[in-house]
Amino acid sequence: MTTDRIRLGVLGLGNIAPLNVQGYLEHDRCDVVALCDNQVERAEMFATQWGVPTVYPDLDDLLADDSIDAVEILTPTHLHHDHVMAALAAGKHVSVQKPIANTVAEAREMEAEAARSGKVLRISECYTHYPPLERAKELIRSGAIGKPSAIRIRTVVGQTDSAFQAGLQADGYVWRLNKLSPGGHLFDDMVHKYAMAQWLVDQDVVSVQAVMRRRDLFFEPCAAVFEYEDPDLLGTFDVSYAPRMWMRSSYYGADEFFEVQGDEGFVWVTRCTGEMMDLPPVLLYQGDQSDPHTVEINDIEADWGLGFTRSSAHFIDSLLAGTAPDLSAEDSIKVLQLCFAVYEASNTQTRVDPRTMTGSVTPHGWAEW
Ligand SMILES: NC(=O)c1ccc[n+]([C@@H]2O[C@H](COP(=O)([O-])OP(=O)(O)OC[C@H]3O[C@@H](n4cnc5c(N)ncnc54)[C@H](O)[C@@H]3O)[C@@H](O)[C@H]2O)c1
């Protein structure tokens, strides 16, 4: 880019906006110049709080503002396709929250429009910018555990009395619980973990077997097995629901655990959304014959919110440097395909290749209430 600053507009000032926009407000080469939400009072409240000069009630007005270089899109997922297509057509660079879209076909249209317009489209994935997961990936890439042979990703949903959770607006739950969404928790939240299943080991999943259940309308406990491009690498993935289990968290009532086993050792990331366990955020075991040992990695920031601020900073830094930010549309499409492959494998009780997913898949019984 020829500019040395980015002028950013934000579309959608709902529940995730404060976490997401913070990284833009803090960036010394980004100016958040306009906010847009059709619930205009929300945009006005944040404009006052953040010192943003302009509020637009309508997307067309935001996109007609020629002073805006890039748009951050934080609207409900079923609107991502239309909002991203409009922003790219208006000549804006675009960052949009995960999941990229409700269908693979829509996501491919978005990718094609970015290529046609010559503008950047990136999908904001806070997990790739969460410092403990970044450190784990660096360790794996540097050969600290040898050749990866197994990856295990665990998610547990429980309860928290965090101020963040208590402050969420109820309307943010409506579109997640009806037919505006292709599925529940395995779509809305698990896309993060599907992204990690491929990003941590730099390999795509090529086969999925899965069994899922439903609890309390939205939650979808699941056990899945992944096969990778390298037949020596296997993945297991589970989601459990513990509605009467309380956990430490500054955000949602959930936490994660990641393990990558290699031929020579393993690495654990012991937390993410929450701070459930009294363990170091990252733990490395190296099974040297002469000196098998454990390295506890405590000198690392482990607040889940950092994934958002660092992801926003990464978008601005990439635009200014002219480099491609993550996640690319292509990577996000692979994430979406893996998500639908899990639903398809559970629906049909067969082994499913994610690369065959071209539309969307809804789990049996979804939104029949
Ligand atoms: N990375 C994460 O961990 C994470 C967490 C939560 C949400 N998200 C994603 O962020 C997105 C937003 O989620 P949310 O929970 O903030 O949703 P939300 O429903 O709380 O907020 C959406 C906002 O968009 C506004 N909006 C809707 N249609 C609009 C339109 N046509 N023009 C202008 N504004 C419009 C709504 O008024 C609302 O303020 C979703 O895609 C969600 O999956 C990501």
CSV table of C-alpha atoms and ligand atoms in Angstrom, one decimal:
chain,number,residue,atom,x,y,z
A,1,MET,CA,0.0,0.0,0.0
A,2,THR,CA,1.1,3.5,-0.6
A,3,THR,CA,-0.3,4.8,2.7
A,4,ASP,CA,1.5,4.5,6.0
A,5,ARG,CA,-1.7,4.3,8.0
A,6,ILE,CA,-4.9,2.4,7.6
A,7,ARG,CA,-8.3,4.1,8.0
A,8,LEU,CA,-10.7,1.4,9.2
A,9,GLY,CA,-14.5,1.2,9.4
A,10,VAL,CA,-16.2,-1.4,11.6
A,11,LEU,CA,-19.5,-3.0,10.7
A,12,GLY,CA,-21.5,-4.7,13.5
A,13,LEU,CA,-21.1,-3.5,17.1
A,14,GLY,CA,-22.5,-6.5,18.9
A,15,ASN,CA,-21.1,-8.9,21.6
A,16,ILE,CA,-17.7,-9.5,20.1
A,17,ALA,CA,-17.0,-5.9,19.0
A,18,PRO,CA,-15.2,-4.6,22.2
A,19,LEU,CA,-12.7,-7.5,22.2
A,20,ASN,CA,-12.2,-7.4,18.4
A,21,VAL,CA,-11.8,-3.6,18.0
A,22,GLN,CA,-9.4,-3.1,20.9
A,23,GLY,CA,-6.4,-4.2,18.8
A,24,TYR,CA,-7.3,-1.6,16.1
A,25,LEU,CA,-7.8,1.2,18.7
A,26,GLU,CA,-4.4,0.4,20.2
A,27,HIS,CA,-2.5,0.1,16.9
A,28,ASP,CA,-0.3,3.2,16.3
A,29,ARG,CA,-0.8,3.1,12.5
A,30,CYS,CA,-4.6,2.4,12.5
A,31,ASP,CA,-7.4,5.0,12.7
A,32,VAL,CA,-10.8,3.7,13.5
A,33,VAL,CA,-12.8,6.3,11.6
A,34,ALA,CA,-16.3,5.0,11.4
A,35,LEU,CA,-18.7,2.6,13.0
A,36,CYS,CA,-21.9,1.1,11.5
A,37,ASP,CA,-24.7,-0.9,13.0
A,38,ASN,CA,-28.4,-0.9,12.1
A,39,GLN,CA,-29.0,-0.7,15.9
A,40,VAL,CA,-27.6,2.8,15.6
A,41,GLU,CA,-27.6,3.4,19.4
A,42,ARG,CA,-24.9,0.7,19.8
A,43,ALA,CA,-22.6,2.3,17.2
A,44,GLU,CA,-23.2,5.7,18.9
A,45,MET,CA,-22.4,4.3,22.3
A,46,PHE,CA,-19.1,2.8,21.2
A,47,ALA,CA,-18.2,5.9,19.1
A,48,THR,CA,-18.4,8.0,22.2
A,49,GLN,CA,-16.5,5.4,24.3
A,50,TRP,CA,-13.7,5.0,21.7
A,51,GLY,CA,-13.6,8.5,20.3
A,52,VAL,CA,-14.6,7.4,16.8
A,53,PRO,CA,-15.7,10.5,14.7
A,54,THR,CA,-18.4,9.0,12.4
A,55,VAL,CA,-21.4,6.7,12.8
A,56,TYR,CA,-23.3,5.3,9.8
A,57,PRO,CA,-26.6,3.6,10.4
A,58,ASP,CA,-26.4,2.0,6.9
A,59,LEU,CA,-23.8,-0.2,5.3
A,60,ASP,CA,-24.1,1.6,1.9
A,61,ASP,CA,-23.1,4.9,3.6
A,62,LEU,CA,-20.1,3.2,5.2
A,63,LEU,CA,-19.0,1.7,1.9
A,64,ALA,CA,-19.5,5.0,0.0
A,65,ASP,CA,-17.0,6.7,2.3
A,66,ASP,CA,-13.9,6.9,0.1
A,67,SER,CA,-11.6,7.8,3.0
A,68,ILE,CA,-12.0,4.2,4.4
A,69,ASP,CA,-9.3,1.7,3.3
A,70,ALA,CA,-10.5,-1.4,5.1
A,71,VAL,CA,-13.6,-2.7,6.9
A,72,GLU,CA,-13.8,-5.1,9.8
A,73,ILE,CA,-17.0,-7.1,9.6
A,74,LEU,CA,-18.5,-8.3,12.9
A,75,THR,CA,-22.1,-9.1,11.8
A,76,PRO,CA,-23.9,-12.4,12.3
A,77,THR,CA,-22.4,-15.2,10.3
A,78,HIS,CA,-25.3,-15.7,7.9
A,79,LEU,CA,-24.7,-12.0,6.7
A,80,HIS,CA,-20.9,-12.4,6.1
A,81,HIS,CA,-21.3,-13.4,2.5
A,82,ASP,CA,-23.4,-10.4,1.4
A,83,HIS,CA,-21.5,-7.9,3.6
A,84,VAL,CA,-18.1,-9.1,2.4
A,85,MET,CA,-19.1,-9.1,-1.2
A,86,ALA,CA,-20.4,-5.5,-0.9
A,87,ALA,CA,-17.3,-4.3,0.9
A,88,LEU,CA,-14.9,-5.9,-1.7
A,89,ALA,CA,-17.0,-4.5,-4.6
A,90,ALA,CA,-16.7,-1.1,-3.0
A,91,GLY,CA,-12.9,-1.4,-3.1
A,92,LYS,CA,-12.3,-2.0,0.6
A,93,HIS,CA,-9.9,-4.5,2.1
A,94,VAL,CA,-11.9,-6.8,4.4
A,95,SER,CA,-11.4,-8.7,7.6
A,96,VAL,CA,-14.3,-10.8,8.7
A,97,GLN,CA,-14.9,-12.8,11.8
A,98,LYS,CA,-15.1,-16.6,11.7
A,99,PRO,CA,-16.9,-18.7,10.4
A,100,ILE,CA,-16.3,-17.3,6.9
A,101,ALA,CA,-19.8,-18.1,5.8
A,102,ASN,CA,-22.7,-20.5,6.2
A,103,THR,CA,-21.9,-22.5,3.0
A,104,VAL,CA,-18.7,-23.5,1.2
A,105,ALA,CA,-20.3,-22.2,-2.1
A,106,GLU,CA,-20.7,-18.8,-0.5
A,107,ALA,CA,-17.2,-18.8,0.8
A,108,ARG,CA,-15.8,-19.6,-2.7
A,109,GLU,CA,-17.8,-16.6,-4.1
A,110,MET,CA,-16.2,-14.4,-1.5
A,111,GLU,CA,-12.7,-15.7,-2.4
A,112,ALA,CA,-13.4,-15.1,-6.1
A,113,GLU,CA,-14.6,-11.6,-5.5
A,114,ALA,CA,-11.4,-10.8,-3.5
A,115,ALA,CA,-9.3,-12.1,-6.4
A,116,ARG,CA,-11.4,-10.1,-8.9
A,117,SER,CA,-11.2,-6.8,-6.9
A,118,GLY,CA,-7.6,-7.2,-6.0
A,119,LYS,CA,-8.4,-6.5,-2.4
A,120,VAL,CA,-7.4,-8.4,0.7
A,121,LEU,CA,-9.9,-10.8,2.3
A,122,ARG,CA,-8.8,-12.3,5.6
A,123,ILE,CA,-10.8,-14.3,8.1
A,124,SER,CA,-10.1,-13.2,11.7
A,125,GLU,CA,-9.2,-16.4,13.7
A,126,CYS,CA,-8.1,-15.4,17.2
A,127,TYR,CA,-6.7,-18.9,18.0
A,128,THR,CA,-3.8,-18.5,15.5
A,129,HIS,CA,-2.7,-15.4,17.5
A,130,TYR,CA,-3.1,-16.9,21.0
A,131,PRO,CA,0.5,-16.9,22.3
A,132,PRO,CA,0.5,-20.4,23.9
A,133,LEU,CA,-0.8,-21.9,20.6
A,134,GLU,CA,1.8,-19.9,18.6
A,135,ARG,CA,4.5,-21.2,20.9
A,136,ALA,CA,3.3,-24.8,20.5
A,137,LYS,CA,3.4,-24.4,16.7
A,138,GLU,CA,6.9,-22.9,16.8
A,139,LEU,CA,8.1,-25.9,18.9
A,140,ILE,CA,6.5,-28.4,16.5
A,141,ARG,CA,8.0,-26.7,13.5
A,142,SER,CA,11.4,-26.5,15.1
A,143,GLY,CA,11.5,-30.3,15.6
A,144,ALA,CA,11.2,-30.2,19.4
A,145,ILE,CA,8.9,-33.2,19.5
A,146,GLY,CA,10.1,-35.0,16.3
A,147,LYS,CA,7.7,-36.0,13.6
A,148,PRO,CA,4.0,-35.5,14.7
A,149,SER,CA,2.1,-38.7,15.0
A,150,ALA,CA,-1.1,-37.7,17.0
A,151,ILE,CA,-3.0,-34.6,17.8
A,152,ARG,CA,-5.7,-34.5,20.5
A,153,ILE,CA,-8.0,-31.5,20.9
A,154,ARG,CA,-10.4,-31.4,23.8
A,155,THR,CA,-13.1,-28.7,24.5
A,156,VAL,CA,-15.3,-28.7,27.6
A,157,VAL,CA,-18.2,-26.3,28.0
A,158,GLY,CA,-19.1,-25.6,31.6
A,159,GLN,CA,-20.2,-22.5,33.7
A,160,THR,CA,-18.5,-19.3,34.6
A,161,ASP,CA,-19.7,-16.2,36.4
A,162,SER,CA,-17.3,-13.9,34.4
A,163,ALA,CA,-18.4,-10.3,33.9
A,164,PHE,CA,-17.8,-10.9,30.1
A,165,GLN,CA,-20.4,-13.7,29.9
A,166,ALA,CA,-22.9,-11.8,32.2
A,167,GLY,CA,-22.6,-8.8,29.9
A,168,LEU,CA,-23.5,-10.5,26.6
A,169,GLN,CA,-26.6,-9.2,24.8
A,170,ALA,CA,-29.4,-11.7,24.4
A,171,ASP,CA,-30.1,-10.9,20.7
A,172,GLY,CA,-26.6,-12.3,19.9
A,173,TYR,CA,-28.0,-15.8,20.7
A,174,VAL,CA,-31.1,-15.7,18.5
A,175,TRP,CA,-29.5,-16.2,15.1
A,176,ARG,CA,-27.2,-18.9,16.5
A,177,LEU,CA,-30.2,-21.0,17.6
A,178,ASN,CA,-32.4,-21.1,14.6
A,179,LYS,CA,-32.3,-22.0,10.9
A,180,LEU,CA,-30.2,-18.9,10.1
A,181,SER,CA,-27.3,-21.1,11.3
A,182,PRO,CA,-26.5,-24.5,9.7
A,183,GLY,CA,-25.7,-26.0,13.1
A,184,GLY,CA,-25.0,-25.2,16.7
A,185,HIS,CA,-21.8,-25.3,18.9
A,186,LEU,CA,-19.9,-27.6,16.5
A,187,PHE,CA,-20.3,-24.8,13.8
A,188,ASP,CA,-20.2,-21.6,15.8
A,189,ASP,CA,-17.3,-22.4,18.2
A,190,MET,CA,-15.7,-25.5,16.9
A,191,VAL,CA,-14.4,-23.8,13.7
A,192,HIS,CA,-11.6,-22.5,16.0
A,193,LYS,CA,-10.6,-26.1,16.9
A,194,TYR,CA,-11.0,-27.3,13.3
A,195,ALA,CA,-8.6,-24.5,12.3
A,196,MET,CA,-6.1,-25.7,15.0
A,197,ALA,CA,-6.4,-29.3,13.9
A,198,GLN,CA,-4.9,-28.3,10.6
A,199,TRP,CA,-2.8,-25.2,11.5
A,200,LEU,CA,-0.8,-26.7,14.4
A,201,VAL,CA,0.5,-29.6,12.3
A,202,ASP,CA,0.5,-27.8,8.8
A,203,GLN,CA,-1.6,-30.6,7.4
A,204,ASP,CA,-5.1,-31.1,6.0
A,205,VAL,CA,-7.5,-33.6,7.4
A,206,VAL,CA,-8.6,-36.0,4.6
A,207,SER,CA,-11.0,-38.3,6.5
A,208,VAL,CA,-13.4,-37.8,9.4
A,209,GLN,CA,-15.4,-40.3,11.5
A,210,ALA,CA,-17.7,-38.7,14.2
A,211,VAL,CA,-20.5,-39.2,16.6
A,212,MET,CA,-22.4,-36.3,18.0
A,213,ARG,CA,-25.3,-35.7,20.4
A,214,ARG,CA,-27.3,-32.6,21.4
A,215,ARG,CA,-27.8,-31.0,24.8
A,216,ASP,CA,-29.8,-27.9,25.7
A,217,LEU,CA,-30.6,-27.0,22.0
A,218,PHE,CA,-27.2,-25.5,21.1
A,219,PHE,CA,-24.5,-27.8,22.6
A,220,GLU,CA,-23.2,-30.8,20.5
A,221,PRO,CA,-21.0,-33.2,22.5
A,222,CYS,CA,-18.9,-35.0,20.0
A,223,ALA,CA,-16.2,-37.6,19.6
A,224,ALA,CA,-14.3,-37.6,16.2
A,225,VAL,CA,-11.3,-39.3,14.6
A,226,PHE,CA,-9.3,-37.5,11.9
A,227,GLU,CA,-7.0,-39.0,9.3
A,228,TYR,CA,-4.4,-36.6,7.8
A,229,GLU,CA,-2.5,-36.4,4.5
A,230,ASP,CA,0.3,-38.2,6.3
A,231,PRO,CA,-1.2,-41.6,7.1
A,232,ASP,CA,1.1,-41.8,10.2
A,233,LEU,CA,-0.7,-38.8,11.8
A,234,LEU,CA,-4.0,-39.3,13.5
A,235,GLY,CA,-6.2,-36.8,15.3
A,236,THR,CA,-8.8,-37.2,18.0
A,237,PHE,CA,-11.2,-34.4,18.8
A,238,ASP,CA,-13.8,-34.3,21.5
A,239,VAL,CA,-16.3,-31.8,22.9
A,240,SER,CA,-18.1,-32.4,26.2
A,241,TYR,CA,-20.7,-30.5,28.1
A,242,ALA,CA,-20.7,-30.1,31.9
A,243,PRO,CA,-23.6,-27.7,32.8
A,244,ARG,CA,-23.0,-28.0,36.5
A,245,MET,CA,-19.2,-27.6,36.4
A,246,TRP,CA,-17.8,-24.2,37.2
A,247,MET,CA,-14.5,-23.1,35.9
A,248,ARG,CA,-12.1,-20.1,36.1
A,249,SER,CA,-12.6,-17.9,33.0
A,250,SER,CA,-12.5,-14.2,32.2
A,251,TYR,CA,-14.6,-14.9,29.1
A,252,TYR,CA,-17.0,-17.8,28.1
A,253,GLY,CA,-17.6,-20.8,30.4
A,254,ALA,CA,-15.4,-23.1,28.3
A,255,ASP,CA,-11.8,-24.3,28.1
A,256,GLU,CA,-9.6,-26.3,25.8
A,257,PHE,CA,-6.6,-28.7,25.9
A,258,PHE,CA,-4.3,-29.4,23.0
A,259,GLU,CA,-1.7,-32.2,22.7
A,260,VAL,CA,0.6,-32.9,19.8
A,261,GLN,CA,2.5,-36.1,20.2
A,262,GLY,CA,5.7,-36.6,18.1
A,263,ASP,CA,8.1,-39.5,17.7
A,264,GLU,CA,10.4,-37.8,20.2
A,265,GLY,CA,8.2,-36.0,22.7
A,266,PHE,CA,5.0,-34.1,23.0
A,267,VAL,CA,3.7,-30.6,23.6
A,268,TRP,CA,0.6,-29.5,25.6
A,269,VAL,CA,-1.4,-26.3,25.5
A,270,THR,CA,-3.3,-26.6,28.7
A,271,ARG,CA,-5.8,-23.6,28.4
A,272,CYS,CA,-7.3,-21.2,26.0
A,273,THR,CA,-10.8,-19.6,26.5
A,274,GLY,CA,-10.6,-20.3,30.3
A,275,GLU,CA,-8.0,-20.9,33.0
A,276,MET,CA,-9.5,-24.1,34.2
A,277,MET,CA,-6.4,-26.0,35.4
A,278,ASP,CA,-3.4,-25.1,37.6
A,279,LEU,CA,-0.9,-26.1,34.9
A,280,PRO,CA,1.7,-24.1,32.9
A,281,PRO,CA,0.1,-22.7,29.7
A,282,VAL,CA,2.5,-24.7,27.6
A,283,LEU,CA,4.3,-27.9,28.6
A,284,LEU,CA,7.0,-29.7,26.5
A,285,TYR,CA,8.1,-33.2,27.1
A,286,GLN,CA,11.3,-34.3,25.3
A,287,GLY,CA,12.2,-38.0,25.6
A,288,ASP,CA,15.9,-37.9,25.0
A,289,GLN,CA,17.4,-41.3,25.9
A,290,SER,CA,20.1,-39.8,28.1
A,291,ASP,CA,17.9,-37.0,29.6
A,292,PRO,CA,14.2,-37.4,29.3
A,293,HIS,CA,12.8,-34.1,30.7
A,294,THR,CA,9.8,-31.8,31.0
A,295,VAL,CA,10.0,-28.0,30.2
A,296,GLU,CA,7.3,-25.9,31.8
A,297,ILE,CA,6.7,-22.8,29.8
A,298,ASN,CA,5.3,-20.1,32.1
A,299,ASP,CA,7.0,-17.0,30.7
A,300,ILE,CA,4.2,-16.5,28.2
A,301,GLU,CA,1.1,-14.3,28.2
A,302,ALA,CA,-1.9,-16.6,28.2
A,303,ASP,CA,-5.0,-14.3,28.3
A,304,TRP,CA,-7.4,-15.6,25.6
A,305,GLY,CA,-8.4,-12.0,24.7
A,306,LEU,CA,-4.9,-11.4,23.4
A,307,GLY,CA,-5.8,-13.6,20.4
A,308,PHE,CA,-8.3,-10.9,19.3
A,309,THR,CA,-6.0,-7.9,19.8
A,310,ARG,CA,-3.1,-9.6,18.1
A,311,SER,CA,-5.3,-10.8,15.3
A,312,SER,CA,-6.5,-7.2,14.6
A,313,ALA,CA,-2.9,-5.8,14.8
A,314,HIS,CA,-1.8,-8.6,12.4
A,315,PHE,CA,-4.4,-7.4,9.8
A,316,ILE,CA,-3.1,-3.8,9.9
A,317,ASP,CA,0.5,-4.9,9.9
A,318,SER,CA,-0.1,-7.1,6.9
A,319,LEU,CA,-1.9,-4.5,4.9
A,320,LEU,CA,0.9,-2.0,5.6
A,321,ALA,CA,3.6,-4.5,4.7
A,322,GLY,CA,1.7,-5.8,1.6
A,323,THR,CA,1.9,-9.4,3.0
A,324,ALA,CA,-1.0,-11.9,3.1
A,325,PRO,CA,-2.7,-12.0,6.5
A,326,ASP,CA,-4.1,-15.2,8.0
A,327,LEU,CA,-6.5,-16.9,7.7
A,328,SER,CA,-6.7,-16.8,4.0
A,329,ALA,CA,-10.1,-17.6,2.4
A,330,GLU,CA,-8.6,-20.9,1.2
A,331,ASP,CA,-7.7,-21.9,4.7
A,332,SER,CA,-11.1,-20.8,6.0
A,333,ILE,CA,-12.8,-22.9,3.4
A,334,LYS,CA,-10.9,-26.0,4.5
A,335,VAL,CA,-12.0,-25.2,8.1
A,336,LEU,CA,-15.6,-25.0,7.0
A,337,GLN,CA,-15.3,-28.2,5.0
A,338,LEU,CA,-14.0,-30.0,8.1
A,339,CYS,CA,-16.9,-28.7,10.1
A,340,PHE,CA,-19.4,-30.0,7.6
A,341,ALA,CA,-17.5,-33.3,7.3
A,342,VAL,CA,-18.0,-33.8,11.1
A,343,TYR,CA,-21.7,-33.2,10.8
A,344,GLU,CA,-21.9,-35.4,7.7
A,345,ALA,CA,-19.9,-38.3,9.3
A,346,SER,CA,-22.2,-38.2,12.3
A,347,ASN,CA,-25.4,-37.9,10.2
A,348,THR,CA,-24.5,-40.9,7.9
A,349,GLN,CA,-22.2,-42.9,10.3
A,350,THR,CA,-19.7,-43.1,7.5
A,351,ARG,CA,-16.2,-41.9,6.9
A,352,VAL,CA,-16.2,-38.5,5.1
A,353,ASP,CA,-13.5,-36.7,3.1
A,354,PRO,CA,-13.8,-33.0,3.9
A,355,ARG,CA,-12.7,-32.0,0.4
A,356,THR,CA,-16.0,-33.4,-0.9
A,357,MET,CA,-18.0,-30.8,1.0
A,358,THR,CA,-19.3,-28.1,-1.4
A,359,GLY,CA,-22.4,-26.7,0.3
A,360,SER,CA,-23.4,-27.0,3.9
A,361,VAL,CA,-24.5,-29.8,6.2
A,362,THR,CA,-27.0,-29.5,9.0
A,363,PRO,CA,-27.0,-32.1,11.9
A,364,HIS,CA,-30.1,-34.2,12.3
A,365,GLY,CA,-32.7,-32.5,14.4
A,366,TRP,CA,-31.2,-29.0,14.2
A,367,ALA,CA,-33.5,-26.1,15.0
A,368,GLU,CA,-36.6,-28.3,15.1
A,369,TRP,CA,-37.9,-26.4,18.2
B,1,LIG,N1,-13.5,-15.3,17.6
B,1,LIG,C1,-14.4,-15.6,18.4
B,1,LIG,O1,-14.2,-16.2,19.4
B,1,LIG,C2,-15.8,-15.0,18.2
B,1,LIG,C3,-16.7,-14.9,19.4
B,1,LIG,C4,-17.9,-14.4,19.2
B,1,LIG,C5,-18.4,-14.1,17.9
B,1,LIG,N2,-17.6,-14.3,16.8
B,1,LIG,C6,-18.2,-14.1,15.5
B,1,LIG,O2,-18.4,-12.7,15.3
B,1,LIG,C7,-19.6,-12.4,14.5
B,1,LIG,C8,-20.5,-11.6,15.4
B,1,LIG,O3,-20.9,-12.2,16.5
B,1,LIG,P1,-21.6,-11.5,17.8
B,1,LIG,O4,-21.7,-12.5,18.9
B,1,LIG,O5,-20.9,-10.2,18.1
B,1,LIG,O6,-23.0,-11.2,17.2
B,1,LIG,P2,-24.1,-10.1,17.7
B,1,LIG,O7,-25.4,-10.6,17.2
B,1,LIG,O8,-23.9,-9.9,19.2
B,1,LIG,O9,-23.7,-8.8,16.9
B,1,LIG,C9,-23.9,-8.5,15.6
B,1,LIG,C10,-24.1,-7.0,15.4
B,1,LIG,O10,-24.3,-6.8,14.0
B,1,LIG,C11,-25.4,-5.9,13.8
B,1,LIG,N3,-26.0,-6.1,12.5
B,1,LIG,C12,-26.7,-7.1,12.0
B,1,LIG,N4,-27.1,-6.9,10.8
B,1,LIG,C13,-26.6,-5.7,10.4
B,1,LIG,C14,-26.6,-4.9,9.2
B,1,LIG,N5,-27.2,-5.4,8.1
B,1,LIG,N6,-25.9,-3.8,9.1
B,1,LIG,C15,-25.3,-3.3,10.2
B,1,LIG,N7,-25.2,-4.0,11.4
B,1,LIG,C16,-25.8,-5.2,11.5
B,1,LIG,C17,-26.4,-6.2,14.9
B,1,LIG,O11,-27.2,-5.1,15.2
B,1,LIG,C18,-25.4,-6.5,16.1
B,1,LIG,O12,-25.1,-5.4,16.8
B,1,LIG,C19,-20.1,-13.8,14.2
B,1,LIG,O13,-19.7,-14.2,12.9
B,1,LIG,C20,-19.5,-14.7,15.3
B,1,LIG,O14,-19.3,-16.1,14.8
B,1,LIG,C21,-16.3,-14.7,17.0
